[in-house]
CSV table of C-alpha atoms and ligand atoms in Angstrom, one decimal:
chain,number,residue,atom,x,y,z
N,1,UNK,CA,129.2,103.8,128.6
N,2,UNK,CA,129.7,101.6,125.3
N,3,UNK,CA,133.0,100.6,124.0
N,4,UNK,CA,133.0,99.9,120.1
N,5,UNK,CA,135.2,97.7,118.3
N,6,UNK,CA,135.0,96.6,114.1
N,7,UNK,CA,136.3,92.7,113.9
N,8,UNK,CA,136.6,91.2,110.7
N,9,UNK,CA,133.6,88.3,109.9
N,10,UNK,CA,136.3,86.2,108.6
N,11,UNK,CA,139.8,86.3,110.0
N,12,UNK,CA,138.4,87.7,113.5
N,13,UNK,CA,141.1,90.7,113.5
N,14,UNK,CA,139.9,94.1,115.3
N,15,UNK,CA,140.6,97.0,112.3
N,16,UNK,CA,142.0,99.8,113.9
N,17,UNK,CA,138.9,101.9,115.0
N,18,UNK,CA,137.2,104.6,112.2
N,19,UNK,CA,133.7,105.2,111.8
N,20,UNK,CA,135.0,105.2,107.3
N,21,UNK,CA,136.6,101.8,107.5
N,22,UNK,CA,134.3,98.9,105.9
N,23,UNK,CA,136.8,96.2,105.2
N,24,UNK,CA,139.3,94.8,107.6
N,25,UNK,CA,142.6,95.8,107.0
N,26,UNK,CA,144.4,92.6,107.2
N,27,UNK,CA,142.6,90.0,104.6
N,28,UNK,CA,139.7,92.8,103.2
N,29,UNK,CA,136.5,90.9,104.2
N,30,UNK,CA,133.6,92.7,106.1
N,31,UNK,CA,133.5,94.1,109.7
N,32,UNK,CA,131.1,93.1,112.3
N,33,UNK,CA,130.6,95.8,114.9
N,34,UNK,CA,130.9,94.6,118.1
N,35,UNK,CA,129.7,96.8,121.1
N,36,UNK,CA,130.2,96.8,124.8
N,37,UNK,CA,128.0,98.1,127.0
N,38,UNK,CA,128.4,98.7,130.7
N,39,UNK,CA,124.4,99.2,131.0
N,40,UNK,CA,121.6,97.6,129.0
N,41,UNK,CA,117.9,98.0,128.8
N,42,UNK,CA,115.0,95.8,130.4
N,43,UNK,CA,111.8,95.6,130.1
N,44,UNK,CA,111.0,97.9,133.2
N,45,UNK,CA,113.7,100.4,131.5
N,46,UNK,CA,112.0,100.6,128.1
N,47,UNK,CA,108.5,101.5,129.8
N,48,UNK,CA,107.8,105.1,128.4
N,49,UNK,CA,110.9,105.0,126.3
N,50,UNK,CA,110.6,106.7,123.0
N,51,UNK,CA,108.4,104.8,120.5
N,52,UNK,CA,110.8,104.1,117.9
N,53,UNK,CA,113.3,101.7,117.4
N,54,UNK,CA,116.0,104.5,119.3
N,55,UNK,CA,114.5,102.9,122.2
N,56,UNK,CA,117.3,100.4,122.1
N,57,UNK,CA,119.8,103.0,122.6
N,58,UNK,CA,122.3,101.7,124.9
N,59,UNK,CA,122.9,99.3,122.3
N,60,UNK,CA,122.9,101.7,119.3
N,61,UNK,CA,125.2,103.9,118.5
N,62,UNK,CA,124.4,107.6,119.8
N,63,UNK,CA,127.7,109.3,118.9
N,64,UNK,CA,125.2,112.5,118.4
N,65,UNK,CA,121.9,113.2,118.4
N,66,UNK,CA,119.9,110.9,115.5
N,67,UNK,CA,119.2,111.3,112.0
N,68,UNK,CA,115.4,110.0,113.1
N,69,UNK,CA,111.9,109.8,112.0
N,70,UNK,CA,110.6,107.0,114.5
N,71,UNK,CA,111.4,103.8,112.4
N,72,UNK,CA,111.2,101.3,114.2
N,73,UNK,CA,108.5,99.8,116.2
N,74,UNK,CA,106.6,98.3,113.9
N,75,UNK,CA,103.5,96.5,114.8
N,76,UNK,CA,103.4,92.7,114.9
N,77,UNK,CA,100.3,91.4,113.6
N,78,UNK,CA,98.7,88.2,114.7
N,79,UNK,CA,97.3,86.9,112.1
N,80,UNK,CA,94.9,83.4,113.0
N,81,UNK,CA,92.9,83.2,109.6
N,82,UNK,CA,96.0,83.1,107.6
N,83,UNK,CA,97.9,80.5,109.7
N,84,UNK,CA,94.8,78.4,109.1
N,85,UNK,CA,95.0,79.0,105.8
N,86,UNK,CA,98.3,77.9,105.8
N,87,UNK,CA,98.2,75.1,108.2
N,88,UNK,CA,100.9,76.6,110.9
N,89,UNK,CA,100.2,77.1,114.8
N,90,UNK,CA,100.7,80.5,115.3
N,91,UNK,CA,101.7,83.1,113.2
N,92,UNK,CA,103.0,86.6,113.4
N,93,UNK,CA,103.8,89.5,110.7
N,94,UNK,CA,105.8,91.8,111.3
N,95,UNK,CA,104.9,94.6,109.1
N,96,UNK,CA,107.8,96.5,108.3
N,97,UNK,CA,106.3,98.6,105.1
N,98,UNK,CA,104.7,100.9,108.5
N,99,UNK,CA,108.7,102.7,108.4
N,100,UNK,CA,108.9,106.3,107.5
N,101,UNK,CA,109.3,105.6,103.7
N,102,UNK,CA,107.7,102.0,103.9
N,103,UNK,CA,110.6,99.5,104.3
N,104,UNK,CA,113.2,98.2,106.8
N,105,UNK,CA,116.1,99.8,105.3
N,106,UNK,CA,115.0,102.8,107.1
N,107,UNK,CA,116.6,101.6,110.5
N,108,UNK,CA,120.0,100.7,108.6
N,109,UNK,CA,119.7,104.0,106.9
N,110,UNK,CA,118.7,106.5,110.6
N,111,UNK,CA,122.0,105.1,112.0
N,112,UNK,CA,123.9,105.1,108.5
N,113,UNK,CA,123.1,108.2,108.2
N,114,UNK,CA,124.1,109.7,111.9
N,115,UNK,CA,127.7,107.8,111.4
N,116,UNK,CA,128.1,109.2,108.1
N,117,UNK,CA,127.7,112.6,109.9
N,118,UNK,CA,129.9,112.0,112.4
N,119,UNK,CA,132.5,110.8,110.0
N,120,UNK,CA,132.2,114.2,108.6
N,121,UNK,CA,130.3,112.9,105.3
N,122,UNK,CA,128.3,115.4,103.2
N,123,UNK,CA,127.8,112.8,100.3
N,124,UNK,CA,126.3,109.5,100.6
N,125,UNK,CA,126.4,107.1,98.2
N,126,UNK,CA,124.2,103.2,97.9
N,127,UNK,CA,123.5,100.9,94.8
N,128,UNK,CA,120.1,99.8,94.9
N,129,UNK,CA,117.2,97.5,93.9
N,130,UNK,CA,115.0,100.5,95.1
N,131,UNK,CA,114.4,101.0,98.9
N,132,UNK,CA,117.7,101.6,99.8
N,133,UNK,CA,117.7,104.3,97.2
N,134,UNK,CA,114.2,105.2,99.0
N,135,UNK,CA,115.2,105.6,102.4
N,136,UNK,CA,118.7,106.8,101.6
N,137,UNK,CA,117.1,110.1,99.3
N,138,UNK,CA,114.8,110.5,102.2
N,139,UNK,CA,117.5,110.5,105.1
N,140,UNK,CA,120.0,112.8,103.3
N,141,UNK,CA,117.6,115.0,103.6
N,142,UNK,CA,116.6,115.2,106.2
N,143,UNK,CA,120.5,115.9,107.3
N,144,UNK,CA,120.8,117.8,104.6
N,145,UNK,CA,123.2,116.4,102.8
N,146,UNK,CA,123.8,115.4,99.1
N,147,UNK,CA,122.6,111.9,98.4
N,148,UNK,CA,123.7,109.6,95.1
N,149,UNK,CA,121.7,106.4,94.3
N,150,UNK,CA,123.2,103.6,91.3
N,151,UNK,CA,120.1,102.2,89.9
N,152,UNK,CA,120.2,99.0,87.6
N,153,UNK,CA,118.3,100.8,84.5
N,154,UNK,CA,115.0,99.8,84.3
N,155,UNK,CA,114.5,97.2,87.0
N,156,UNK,CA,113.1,99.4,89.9
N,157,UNK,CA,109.5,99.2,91.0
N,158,UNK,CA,107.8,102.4,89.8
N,159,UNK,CA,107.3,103.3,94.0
N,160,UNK,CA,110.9,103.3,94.8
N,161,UNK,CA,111.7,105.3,92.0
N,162,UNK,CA,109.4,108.1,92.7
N,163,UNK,CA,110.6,108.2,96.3
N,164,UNK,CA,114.0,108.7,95.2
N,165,UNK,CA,113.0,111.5,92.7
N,166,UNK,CA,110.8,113.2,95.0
N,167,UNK,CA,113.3,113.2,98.1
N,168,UNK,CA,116.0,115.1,95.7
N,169,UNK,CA,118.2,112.2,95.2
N,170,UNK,CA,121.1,111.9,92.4
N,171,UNK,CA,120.1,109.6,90.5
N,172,UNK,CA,122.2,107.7,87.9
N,173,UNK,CA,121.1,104.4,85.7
N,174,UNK,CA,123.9,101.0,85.9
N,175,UNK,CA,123.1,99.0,83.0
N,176,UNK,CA,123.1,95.1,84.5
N,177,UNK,CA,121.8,93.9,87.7
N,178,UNK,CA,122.0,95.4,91.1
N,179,UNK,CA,125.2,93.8,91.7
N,180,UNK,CA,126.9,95.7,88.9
N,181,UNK,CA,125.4,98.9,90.4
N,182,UNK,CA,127.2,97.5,93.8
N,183,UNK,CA,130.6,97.0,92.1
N,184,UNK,CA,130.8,100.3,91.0
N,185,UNK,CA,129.8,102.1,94.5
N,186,UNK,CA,132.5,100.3,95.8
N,187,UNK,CA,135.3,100.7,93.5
N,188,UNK,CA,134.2,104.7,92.6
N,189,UNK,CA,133.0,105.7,96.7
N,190,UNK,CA,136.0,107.1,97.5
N,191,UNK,CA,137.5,109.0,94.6
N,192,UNK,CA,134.1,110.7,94.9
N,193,UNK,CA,134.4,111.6,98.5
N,194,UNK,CA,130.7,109.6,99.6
N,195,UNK,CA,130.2,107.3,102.3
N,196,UNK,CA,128.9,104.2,101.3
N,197,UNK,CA,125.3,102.8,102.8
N,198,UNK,CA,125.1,99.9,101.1
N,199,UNK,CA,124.7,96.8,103.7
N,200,UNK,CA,128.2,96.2,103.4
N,201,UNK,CA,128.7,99.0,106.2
N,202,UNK,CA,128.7,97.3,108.9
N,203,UNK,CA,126.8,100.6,111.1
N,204,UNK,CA,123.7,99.6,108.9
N,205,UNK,CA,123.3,96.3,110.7
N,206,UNK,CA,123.5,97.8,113.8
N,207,UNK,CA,119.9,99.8,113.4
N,208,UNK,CA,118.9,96.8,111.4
N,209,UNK,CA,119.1,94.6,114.7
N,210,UNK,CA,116.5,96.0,116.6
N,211,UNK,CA,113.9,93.8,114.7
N,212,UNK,CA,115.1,91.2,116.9
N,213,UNK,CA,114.5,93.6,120.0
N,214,UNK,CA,111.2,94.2,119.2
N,215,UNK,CA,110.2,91.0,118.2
N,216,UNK,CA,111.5,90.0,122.0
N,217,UNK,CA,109.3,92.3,123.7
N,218,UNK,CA,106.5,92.2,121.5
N,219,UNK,CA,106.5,88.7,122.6
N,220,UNK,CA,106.9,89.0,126.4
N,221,UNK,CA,110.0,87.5,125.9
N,222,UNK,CA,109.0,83.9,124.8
N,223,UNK,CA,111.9,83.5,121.8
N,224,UNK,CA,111.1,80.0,121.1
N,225,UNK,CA,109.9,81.0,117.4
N,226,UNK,CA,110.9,80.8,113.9
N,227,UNK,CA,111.7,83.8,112.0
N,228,UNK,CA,111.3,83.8,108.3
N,229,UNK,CA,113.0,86.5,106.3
N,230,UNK,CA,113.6,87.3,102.5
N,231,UNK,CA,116.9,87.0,101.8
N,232,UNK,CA,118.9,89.2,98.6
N,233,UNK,CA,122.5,90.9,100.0
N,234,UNK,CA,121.6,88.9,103.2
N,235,UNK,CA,122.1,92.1,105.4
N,236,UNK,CA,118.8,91.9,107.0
N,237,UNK,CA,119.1,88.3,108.5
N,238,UNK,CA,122.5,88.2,109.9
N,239,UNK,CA,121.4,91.7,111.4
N,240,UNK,CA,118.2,90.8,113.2
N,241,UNK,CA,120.0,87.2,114.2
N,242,UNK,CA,122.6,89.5,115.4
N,243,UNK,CA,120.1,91.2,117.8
N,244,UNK,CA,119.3,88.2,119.2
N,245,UNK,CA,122.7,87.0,120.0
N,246,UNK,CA,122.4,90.2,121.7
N,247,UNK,CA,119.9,89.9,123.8
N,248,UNK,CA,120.9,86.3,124.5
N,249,UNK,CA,124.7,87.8,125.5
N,250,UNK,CA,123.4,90.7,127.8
N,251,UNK,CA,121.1,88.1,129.7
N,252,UNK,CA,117.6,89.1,128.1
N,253,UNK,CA,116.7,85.9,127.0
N,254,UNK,CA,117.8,82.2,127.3
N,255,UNK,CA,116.1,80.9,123.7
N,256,UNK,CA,116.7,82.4,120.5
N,257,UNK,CA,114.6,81.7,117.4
N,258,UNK,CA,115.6,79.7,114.2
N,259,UNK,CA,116.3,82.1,111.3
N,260,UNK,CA,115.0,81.2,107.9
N,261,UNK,CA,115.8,82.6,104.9
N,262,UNK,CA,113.8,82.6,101.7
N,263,UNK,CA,114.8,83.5,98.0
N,264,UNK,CA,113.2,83.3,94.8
N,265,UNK,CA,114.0,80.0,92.8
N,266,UNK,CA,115.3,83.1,89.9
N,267,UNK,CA,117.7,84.6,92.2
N,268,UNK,CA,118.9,81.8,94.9
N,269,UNK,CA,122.6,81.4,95.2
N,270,UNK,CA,122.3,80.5,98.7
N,271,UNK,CA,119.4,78.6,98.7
N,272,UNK,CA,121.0,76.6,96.2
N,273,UNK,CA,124.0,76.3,98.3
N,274,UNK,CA,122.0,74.9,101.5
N,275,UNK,CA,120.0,72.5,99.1
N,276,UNK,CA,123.3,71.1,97.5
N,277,UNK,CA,125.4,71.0,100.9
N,278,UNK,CA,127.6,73.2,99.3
N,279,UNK,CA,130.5,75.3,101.0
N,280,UNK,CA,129.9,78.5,99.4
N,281,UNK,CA,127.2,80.0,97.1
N,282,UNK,CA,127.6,79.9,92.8
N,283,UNK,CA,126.8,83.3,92.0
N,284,UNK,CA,123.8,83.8,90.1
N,285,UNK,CA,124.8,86.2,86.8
N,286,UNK,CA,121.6,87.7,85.3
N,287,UNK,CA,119.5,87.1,88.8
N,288,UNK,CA,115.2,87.2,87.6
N,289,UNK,CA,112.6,87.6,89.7
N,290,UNK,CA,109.3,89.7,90.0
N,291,UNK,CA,110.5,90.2,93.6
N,292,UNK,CA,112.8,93.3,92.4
N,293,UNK,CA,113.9,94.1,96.1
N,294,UNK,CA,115.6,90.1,96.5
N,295,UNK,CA,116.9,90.3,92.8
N,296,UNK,CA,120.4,90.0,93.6
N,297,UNK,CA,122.9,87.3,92.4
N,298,UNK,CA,125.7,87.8,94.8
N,299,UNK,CA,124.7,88.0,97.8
N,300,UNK,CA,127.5,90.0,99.4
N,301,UNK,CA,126.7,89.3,103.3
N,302,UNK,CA,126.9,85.7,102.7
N,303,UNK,CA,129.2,84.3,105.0
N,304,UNK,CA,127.4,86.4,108.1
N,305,UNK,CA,123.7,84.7,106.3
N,306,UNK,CA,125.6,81.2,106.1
N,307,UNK,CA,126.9,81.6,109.8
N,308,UNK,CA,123.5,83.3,111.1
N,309,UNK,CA,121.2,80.2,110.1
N,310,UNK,CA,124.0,77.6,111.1
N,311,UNK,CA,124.2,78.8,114.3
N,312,UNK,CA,120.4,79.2,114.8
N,313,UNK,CA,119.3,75.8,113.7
N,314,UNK,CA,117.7,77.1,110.5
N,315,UNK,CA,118.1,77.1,106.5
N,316,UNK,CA,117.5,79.2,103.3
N,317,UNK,CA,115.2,77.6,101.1
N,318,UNK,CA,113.4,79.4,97.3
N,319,UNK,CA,110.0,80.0,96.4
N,320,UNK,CA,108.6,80.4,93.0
N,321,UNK,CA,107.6,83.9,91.4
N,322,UNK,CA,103.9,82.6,91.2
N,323,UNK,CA,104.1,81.2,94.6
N,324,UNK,CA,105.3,84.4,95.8
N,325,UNK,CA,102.5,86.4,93.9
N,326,UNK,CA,100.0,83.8,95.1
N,327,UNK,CA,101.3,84.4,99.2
N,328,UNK,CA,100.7,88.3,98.0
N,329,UNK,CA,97.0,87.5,97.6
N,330,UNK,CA,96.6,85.2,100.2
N,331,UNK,CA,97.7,87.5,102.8
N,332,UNK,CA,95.6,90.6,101.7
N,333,UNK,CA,92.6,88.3,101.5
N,334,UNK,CA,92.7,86.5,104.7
N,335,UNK,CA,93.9,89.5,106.8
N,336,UNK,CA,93.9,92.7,105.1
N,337,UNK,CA,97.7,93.0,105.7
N,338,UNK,CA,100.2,93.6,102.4
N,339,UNK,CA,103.4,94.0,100.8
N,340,UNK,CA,105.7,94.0,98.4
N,341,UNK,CA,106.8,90.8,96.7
N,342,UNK,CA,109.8,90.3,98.4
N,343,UNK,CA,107.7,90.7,101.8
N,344,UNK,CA,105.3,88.2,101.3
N,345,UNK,CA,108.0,85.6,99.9
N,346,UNK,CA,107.7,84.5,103.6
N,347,UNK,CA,104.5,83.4,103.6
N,348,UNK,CA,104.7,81.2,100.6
N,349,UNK,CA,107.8,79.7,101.9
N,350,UNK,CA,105.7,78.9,105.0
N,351,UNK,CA,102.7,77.8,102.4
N,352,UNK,CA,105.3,75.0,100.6
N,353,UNK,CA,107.6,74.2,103.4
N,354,UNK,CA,104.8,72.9,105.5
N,355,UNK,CA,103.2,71.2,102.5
N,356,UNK,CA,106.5,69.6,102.0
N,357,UNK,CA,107.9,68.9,105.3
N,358,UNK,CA,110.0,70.9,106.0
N,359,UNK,CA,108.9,73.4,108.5
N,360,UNK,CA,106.9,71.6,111.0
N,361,UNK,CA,103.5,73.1,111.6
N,362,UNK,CA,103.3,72.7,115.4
N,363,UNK,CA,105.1,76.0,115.8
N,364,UNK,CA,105.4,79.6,116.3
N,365,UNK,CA,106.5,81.7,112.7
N,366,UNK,CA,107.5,85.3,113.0
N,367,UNK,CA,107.6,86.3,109.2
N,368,UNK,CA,109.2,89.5,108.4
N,369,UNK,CA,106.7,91.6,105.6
N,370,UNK,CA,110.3,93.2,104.7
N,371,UNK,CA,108.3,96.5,102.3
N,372,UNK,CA,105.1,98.0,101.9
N,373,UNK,CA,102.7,97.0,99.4
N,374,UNK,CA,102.1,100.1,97.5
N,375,UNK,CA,105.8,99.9,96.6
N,376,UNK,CA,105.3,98.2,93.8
N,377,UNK,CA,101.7,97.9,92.0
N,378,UNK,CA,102.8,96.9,88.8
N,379,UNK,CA,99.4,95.8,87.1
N,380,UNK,CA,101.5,92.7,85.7
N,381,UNK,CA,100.7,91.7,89.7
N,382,UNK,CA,97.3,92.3,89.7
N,383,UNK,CA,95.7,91.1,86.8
N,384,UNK,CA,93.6,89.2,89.2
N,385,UNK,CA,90.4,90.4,90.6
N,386,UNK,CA,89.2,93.0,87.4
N,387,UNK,CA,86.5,95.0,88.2
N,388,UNK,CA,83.3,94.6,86.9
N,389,UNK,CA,80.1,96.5,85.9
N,390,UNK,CA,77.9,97.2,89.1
N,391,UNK,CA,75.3,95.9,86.9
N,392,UNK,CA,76.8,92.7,86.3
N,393,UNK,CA,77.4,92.1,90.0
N,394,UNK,CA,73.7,93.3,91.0
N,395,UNK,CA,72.4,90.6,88.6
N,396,UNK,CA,75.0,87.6,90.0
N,397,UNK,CA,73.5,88.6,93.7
N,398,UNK,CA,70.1,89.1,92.8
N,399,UNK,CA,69.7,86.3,90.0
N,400,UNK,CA,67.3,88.9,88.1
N,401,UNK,CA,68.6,90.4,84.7
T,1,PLP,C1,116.3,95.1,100.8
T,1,PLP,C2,115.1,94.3,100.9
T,1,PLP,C3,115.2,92.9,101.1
T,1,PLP,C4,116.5,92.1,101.2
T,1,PLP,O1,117.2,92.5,102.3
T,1,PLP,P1,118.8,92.1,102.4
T,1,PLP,O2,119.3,92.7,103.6
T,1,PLP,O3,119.4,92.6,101.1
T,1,PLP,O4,118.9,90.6,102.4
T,1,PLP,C5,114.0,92.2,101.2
T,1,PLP,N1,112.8,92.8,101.1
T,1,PLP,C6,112.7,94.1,100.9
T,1,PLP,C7,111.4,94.8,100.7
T,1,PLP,C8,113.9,94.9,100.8
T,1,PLP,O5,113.8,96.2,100.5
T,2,ZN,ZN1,140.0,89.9,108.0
């Protein structure tokens, strides 16, 4: 038995309960769902469970049977050559570009879309920098219902874009940024009758959350880790720091990991805002990075980002496009592992924070590869490596011409 409840992340008051509502009806900030269980899993429990991330499902919402495709349970990589390489401890990636259509919004998007039907939605609607749009195309139809994606024109990575076509989404061109795209979703949603899956639905963060799960039994339990996570709307670190409070409330675990957040230096509010001491984030107007899925200016999750590293002892610092494109390289090189920009903006983060001092090296770093590498192979990325004439090559290793 589970006993749901939406409380507002800012005023604290509990919304009268509807699987449509979004913003809390007193001051018109976001909802947090808060769920009550009267059972929870353990480690004995979850033996044999489903391999997916509906594993978790006493803490999930299982109103019907789920919109699925096995997301979830993505394998966590230790990687030894590349924490030499960057000078760390230990080091973990968590490679979440293995989920049905290659990124993490696909365990927002399997309970998104399972609420939306139980809401009675046959249109869903999401602005996008790309894999929302991605999973969201892909999930509708697999419900079968119509799917609507707000693009910002031009500014999607040619990957995301073709998975959107090719899974029968609607999809219509925003000229501006992603947050523009956002704006309109929210203000147009309801005159069209679509249900919104942006990570401003609070249902989204509730598949999104079971990163932290599987982090915690990946690891035997042992929590006392950083977790470093690209940061853009700042859904996907308030929900995986949500998990943990999670598993710290039910009695899973006693320690629960600093969250870090990492932007790109084009597109930082927040890290700006942590850098300056700052109360709340100056939003970032025409937001550039080559990291397309992080390219977002306002941050709309920011309060739950702000309150998520507070509370766990971390920060949200920026990385540089060509340190982002460098961490790319570096992690493909040294371990054969790969993704998208936004995804490897971790590992450069870890590359310059322990260069600088700020992320001690004697530690334990869980970085989150947030999208698959073949999302996005814009040659502008890879103009390193060319290949060459076999012949060219046979004469460098022989030393005959
Ligand atoms: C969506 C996305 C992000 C950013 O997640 P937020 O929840 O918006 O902070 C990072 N990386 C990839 C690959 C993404 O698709
Ligand atoms: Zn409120």
């Amino acid at each position: 038995m589970k006993r749901y409840e939406l409380r507002c992340i800012a005023c604290g008051h509990v919304s009268p309960f509807s699987l449509r509502r979004i913003f809390c009806e007193r001051c018109g900030d976001l909802l947090e769902v808060r769920v009550e269980a009267s059972e929870v899993f353990n480690r004995e429990k979850l033996l044999g469970r489903v391999n997916s991330m509906w594993r978790y499902v006493e803490l999930l919402p299982d109103f019907r049977r789920p919109v699925t495709m096995g997301e979830g349970m993505t394998r966590l990589v230790r990687c030894e050559r590349l924490a030499d390489a960057l000078g760390v401890r230990e080091l973990y990636v968590k490679l979440e570009g293995m989920n049905p259509t290659g990124s993490f919004k696909d365990r927002g998007i399997s309970v998104g879309v399972t609420v939306a039907l139980e809401a009675g939605a046959r249109r869903v609607i999401c602005a996008s920098t790309g894999n929302t749009s991605a999973s969201l195309a892909a999930y509708a139809a697999r419900a079968g219902i119509e799917c609507v994606v707000l693009i910002p024109k031009g500014r999607i990575a040619s990957g995301k874009l073709f998975q959107a076509r090719l899974f029968g989404a609607t999809i219509c061109e925003v000229s501006g940024s992603f947050d523009d795209a956002l704006r309109i979703v929210l203000g147009r949603a309801e005159e069209m009758g679509a249900y919104v899956l942006n990570s401003v639905n609070p249902w989204r963060l509730e598949g999104q959350k079971t990163t932290a799960f599987e982090i915690w039994e990946q690891l035997d339990g042992s929590l006392g880790i950083n977790v470093v996570v690209p940061v853009g709307n700042a859904g996907n670190i308030s929900a995986i720091w949500k998990g943990f409070e999670e598993l710290r409330d039910y009695g899973l675990t006693d320690e629960v990991p600093r969250m870090i957040g990492v932007q790109s230096s084009g597109a930082a509010p927040l890290a700006r805002m942590f850098a300056k001491g700052a109360d709340s984030p100056e939003w970032v107007e025409s937001p550039q990075t080559v990291a397309s899925a992080i390219r977002i200016g306002r941050p709309i999750n920011w309060k739950r980002a702000v309150r998520t590293v507070r509370s766990s002892g971390g920060s949200i610092y920026s990385v540089d496009d060509h340190e982002i494109l460098e961490a790319m390289r570096l992690m493909a090189t040294t371990e054969g592992i790969a993704a998208e920009p936004a995804g490897a903006a971790p590992i450069a983060l870890l590359k310059s924070g322990v260069e600088s001092g700020h992320l001690p090296r004697d530690e334990t770093y869980v970085c989150i590869a947030t999208g698959h590498h073949l999302k996005d192979p814009d040659p502008a990325h890879v103009s390193w490596n060319v290949p060459v004439p076999f012949e060219q090559y046979l004469e460098r290793v022989t030393g005959r011409s």
